[in-house]
Amino acid sequence: TLWFDYAYTKGGEVNNVSNPNGSTLNLESAGGVAVGLIHRTPGQTLLGGYNEFSLQYGEGAAYNFQSTLDSSGPDLRDAWRFRVTEQIMIQPHKHFAMQLIGLYENTDFGGPNSQDWWASTGVRPIYFFNDRFSMIFDARYAFINQDVTITLGGFEDQVDFILFPETFFRDVGSV
């Protein structure tokens, strides 16, 4: 799948989220474009599951891959984001599935000290008790490098372990 996004943001006075004093910024109007490619293996050809790869790039008012703006630095025309994802889902048995994911993202919000990048990887084994109930264990690791002044910048490692139930109100069958 190939997708394209165009966005235009009318300029004006906005709150400066990078400044703890709550000052305002006067932003110029800006347009922007984003493009992405998503490739997914057809059907359930990978041990009952699939492989999905995506590559995305956006700049200007579309740096966030949306037609609406969530946040930016003072120089929106200079903002950009690059993202790569890889996701593998296998289901070798009707009661067991495994999901693996990798993600890399680099963003410049447009302005001084406004760049951050992060990478994350995770594994998610899923046990299906029946067609309506499953238990999921989620283990993730993320490495974050932020220059954005609102978060005080710097490196951060994050490890998460989560166990949670999942219910379905319709028959979902296998993956």
PDB file of N, CA and C in Angstrom, residues 5-43:
ATOM      1  N   ASP A   5      -0.264  12.103   1.980  1.00  0.00           N
ATOM      2  CA  ASP A   5      -1.032  13.042   2.795  1.00  0.00           C
ATOM      3  C   ASP A   5      -0.534  14.460   2.509  1.00  0.00           C
ATOM      4  N   TYR A   6      -1.468  15.380   2.351  1.00  0.00           N
ATOM      5  CA  TYR A   6      -1.127  16.802   2.254  1.00  0.00           C
ATOM      6  C   TYR A   6      -1.831  17.519   3.393  1.00  0.00           C
ATOM      7  N   ALA A   7      -1.148  18.423   4.054  1.00  0.00           N
ATOM      8  CA  ALA A   7      -1.748  19.190   5.139  1.00  0.00           C
ATOM      9  C   ALA A   7      -1.337  20.653   5.017  1.00  0.00           C
ATOM     10  N   TYR A   8      -2.240  21.522   5.446  1.00  0.00           N
ATOM     11  CA  TYR A   8      -1.965  22.956   5.476  1.00  0.00           C
ATOM     12  C   TYR A   8      -2.448  23.486   6.813  1.00  0.00           C
ATOM     13  N   THR A   9      -1.601  24.235   7.484  1.00  0.00           N
ATOM     14  CA  THR A   9      -1.945  24.824   8.773  1.00  0.00           C
ATOM     15  C   THR A   9      -1.852  26.337   8.667  1.00  0.00           C
ATOM     16  N   LYS A  10      -2.950  26.980   9.019  1.00  0.00           N
ATOM     17  CA  LYS A  10      -2.976  28.445   9.010  1.00  0.00           C
ATOM     18  C   LYS A  10      -2.185  28.952  10.214  1.00  0.00           C
ATOM     19  N   GLY A  11      -1.343  29.917   9.993  1.00  0.00           N
ATOM     20  CA  GLY A  11      -0.516  30.475  11.053  1.00  0.00           C
ATOM     21  C   GLY A  11      -1.309  31.302  12.042  1.00  0.00           C
ATOM     22  N   GLY A  12      -0.612  31.725  13.074  1.00  0.00           N
ATOM     23  CA  GLY A  12      -1.218  32.544  14.110  1.00  0.00           C
ATOM     24  C   GLY A  12      -0.482  32.373  15.417  1.00  0.00           C
ATOM     25  N   GLU A  13      -1.044  32.878  16.471  1.00  0.00           N
ATOM     26  CA  GLU A  13      -0.425  32.801  17.784  1.00  0.00           C
ATOM     27  C   GLU A  13      -0.866  31.523  18.498  1.00  0.00           C
ATOM     28  N   VAL A  14       0.123  30.757  19.008  1.00  0.00           N
ATOM     29  CA  VAL A  14      -0.142  29.502  19.706  1.00  0.00           C
ATOM     30  C   VAL A  14       0.698  29.454  20.979  1.00  0.00           C
ATOM     31  N   ASN A  15       0.333  28.568  21.892  1.00  0.00           N
ATOM     32  CA  ASN A  15       1.113  28.381  23.113  1.00  0.00           C
ATOM     33  C   ASN A  15       2.434  27.708  22.788  1.00  0.00           C
ATOM     34  N   ASN A  16       3.494  28.140  23.429  1.00  0.00           N
ATOM     35  CA  ASN A  16       4.824  27.583  23.248  1.00  0.00           C
ATOM     36  C   ASN A  16       5.007  26.441  24.242  1.00  0.00           C
ATOM     37  N   VAL A  17       4.804  25.206  23.785  1.00  0.00           N
ATOM     38  CA  VAL A  17       4.902  24.059  24.680  1.00  0.00           C
ATOM     39  C   VAL A  17       6.343  23.765  25.091  1.00  0.00           C
ATOM     40  N   SER A  18       7.320  24.335  24.399  1.00  0.00           N
ATOM     41  CA  SER A  18       8.727  24.125  24.739  1.00  0.00           C
ATOM     42  C   SER A  18       9.223  25.095  25.798  1.00  0.00           C
ATOM     43  N   ASN A  19       8.395  26.054  26.174  1.00  0.00           N
ATOM     44  CA  ASN A  19       8.818  27.050  27.147  1.00  0.00           C
ATOM     45  C   ASN A  19       7.968  26.903  28.416  1.00  0.00           C
ATOM     46  N   PRO A  20       8.590  26.575  29.542  1.00  0.00           N
ATOM     47  CA  PRO A  20       7.825  26.402  30.777  1.00  0.00           C
ATOM     48  C   PRO A  20       7.158  27.687  31.270  1.00  0.00           C
ATOM     49  N   ASN A  21       7.574  28.855  30.755  1.00  0.00           N
ATOM     50  CA  ASN A  21       6.959  30.121  31.171  1.00  0.00           C
ATOM     51  C   ASN A  21       5.599  30.348  30.526  1.00  0.00           C
ATOM     52  N   GLY A  22       5.220  29.496  29.562  1.00  0.00           N
ATOM     53  CA  GLY A  22       3.909  29.621  28.942  1.00  0.00           C
ATOM     54  C   GLY A  22       3.797  30.729  27.925  1.00  0.00           C
ATOM     55  N   SER A  23       4.911  31.147  27.348  1.00  0.00           N
ATOM     56  CA  SER A  23       4.865  32.207  26.344  1.00  0.00           C
ATOM     57  C   SER A  23       4.173  31.701  25.074  1.00  0.00           C
ATOM     58  N   THR A  24       3.936  32.590  24.158  1.00  0.00           N
ATOM     59  CA  THR A  24       3.285  32.220  22.907  1.00  0.00           C
ATOM     60  C   THR A  24       4.258  32.358  21.738  1.00  0.00           C
ATOM     61  N   LEU A  25       3.932  31.679  20.647  1.00  0.00           N
ATOM     62  CA  LEU A  25       4.703  31.751  19.421  1.00  0.00           C
ATOM     63  C   LEU A  25       3.805  32.277  18.313  1.00  0.00           C
ATOM     64  N   ASN A  26       4.385  32.994  17.389  1.00  0.00           N
ATOM     65  CA  ASN A  26       3.647  33.407  16.210  1.00  0.00           C
ATOM     66  C   ASN A  26       4.120  32.527  15.059  1.00  0.00           C
ATOM     67  N   LEU A  27       3.300  31.581  14.647  1.00  0.00           N
ATOM     68  CA  LEU A  27       3.662  30.649  13.594  1.00  0.00           C
ATOM     69  C   LEU A  27       3.190  31.153  12.239  1.00  0.00           C
ATOM     70  N   GLU A  28       4.022  30.933  11.230  1.00  0.00           N
ATOM     71  CA  GLU A  28       3.630  31.246   9.870  1.00  0.00           C
ATOM     72  C   GLU A  28       2.773  30.109   9.330  1.00  0.00           C
ATOM     73  N   SER A  29       1.921  30.407   8.384  1.00  0.00           N
ATOM     74  CA  SER A  29       1.158  29.357   7.712  1.00  0.00           C
ATOM     75  C   SER A  29       2.138  28.442   6.983  1.00  0.00           C
ATOM     76  N   ALA A  30       1.817  27.147   6.952  1.00  0.00           N
ATOM     77  CA  ALA A  30       2.726  26.193   6.321  1.00  0.00           C
ATOM     78  C   ALA A  30       1.948  25.017   5.754  1.00  0.00           C
ATOM     79  N   GLY A  31       2.435  24.501   4.656  1.00  0.00           N
ATOM     80  CA  GLY A  31       1.914  23.270   4.078  1.00  0.00           C
ATOM     81  C   GLY A  31       2.926  22.165   4.313  1.00  0.00           C
ATOM     82  N   GLY A  32       2.534  20.957   3.984  1.00  0.00           N
ATOM     83  CA  GLY A  32       3.452  19.843   4.138  1.00  0.00           C
ATOM     84  C   GLY A  32       2.914  18.598   3.477  1.00  0.00           C
ATOM     85  N   VAL A  33       3.790  17.653   3.244  1.00  0.00           N
ATOM     86  CA  VAL A  33       3.415  16.391   2.626  1.00  0.00           C
ATOM     87  C   VAL A  33       3.996  15.234   3.427  1.00  0.00           C
ATOM     88  N   ALA A  34       3.330  14.103   3.315  1.00  0.00           N
ATOM     89  CA  ALA A  34       3.826  12.867   3.912  1.00  0.00           C
ATOM     90  C   ALA A  34       3.533  11.736   2.944  1.00  0.00           C
ATOM     91  N   VAL A  35       4.398  10.742   2.954  1.00  0.00           N
ATOM     92  CA  VAL A  35       4.226   9.582   2.087  1.00  0.00           C
ATOM     93  C   VAL A  35       4.651   8.346   2.865  1.00  0.00           C
ATOM     94  N   GLY A  36       4.012   7.239   2.567  1.00  0.00           N
ATOM     95  CA  GLY A  36       4.350   6.008   3.254  1.00  0.00           C
ATOM     96  C   GLY A  36       4.129   4.795   2.379  1.00  0.00           C
ATOM     97  N   LEU A  37       4.812   3.728   2.720  1.00  0.00           N
ATOM     98  CA  LEU A  37       4.692   2.462   2.026  1.00  0.00           C
ATOM     99  C   LEU A  37       4.504   1.384   3.072  1.00  0.00           C
ATOM    100  N   ILE A  38       3.489   0.559   2.889  1.00  0.00           N
ATOM    101  CA  ILE A  38       3.230  -0.562   3.793  1.00  0.00           C
ATOM    102  C   ILE A  38       3.195  -1.831   2.959  1.00  0.00           C
ATOM    103  N   HIS A  39       3.989  -2.822   3.341  1.00  0.00           N
ATOM    104  CA  HIS A  39       3.960  -4.114   2.658  1.00  0.00           C
ATOM    105  C   HIS A  39       3.594  -5.196   3.667  1.00  0.00           C
ATOM    106  N   ARG A  40       2.607  -5.993   3.327  1.00  0.00           N
ATOM    107  CA  ARG A  40       2.175  -7.092   4.200  1.00  0.00           C
ATOM    108  C   ARG A  40       2.082  -8.365   3.373  1.00  0.00           C
ATOM    109  N   THR A  41       2.625  -9.459   3.923  1.00  0.00           N
ATOM    110  CA  THR A  41       2.521 -10.725   3.211  1.00  0.00           C
ATOM    111  C   THR A  41       1.059 -11.109   3.082  1.00  0.00           C
ATOM    112  N   PRO A  42       0.680 -11.699   1.976  1.00  0.00           N
ATOM    113  CA  PRO A  42      -0.732 -12.042   1.777  1.00  0.00           C
ATOM    114  C   PRO A  42      -1.184 -13.198   2.667  1.00  0.00           C
ATOM    115  N   GLY A  43      -2.453 -13.114   3.077  1.00  0.00           N
ATOM    116  CA  GLY A  43      -3.061 -14.206   3.843  1.00  0.00           C
ATOM    117  C   GLY A  43      -2.320 -14.545   5.108  1.00  0.00           C
TER     118      GLY A  43
END
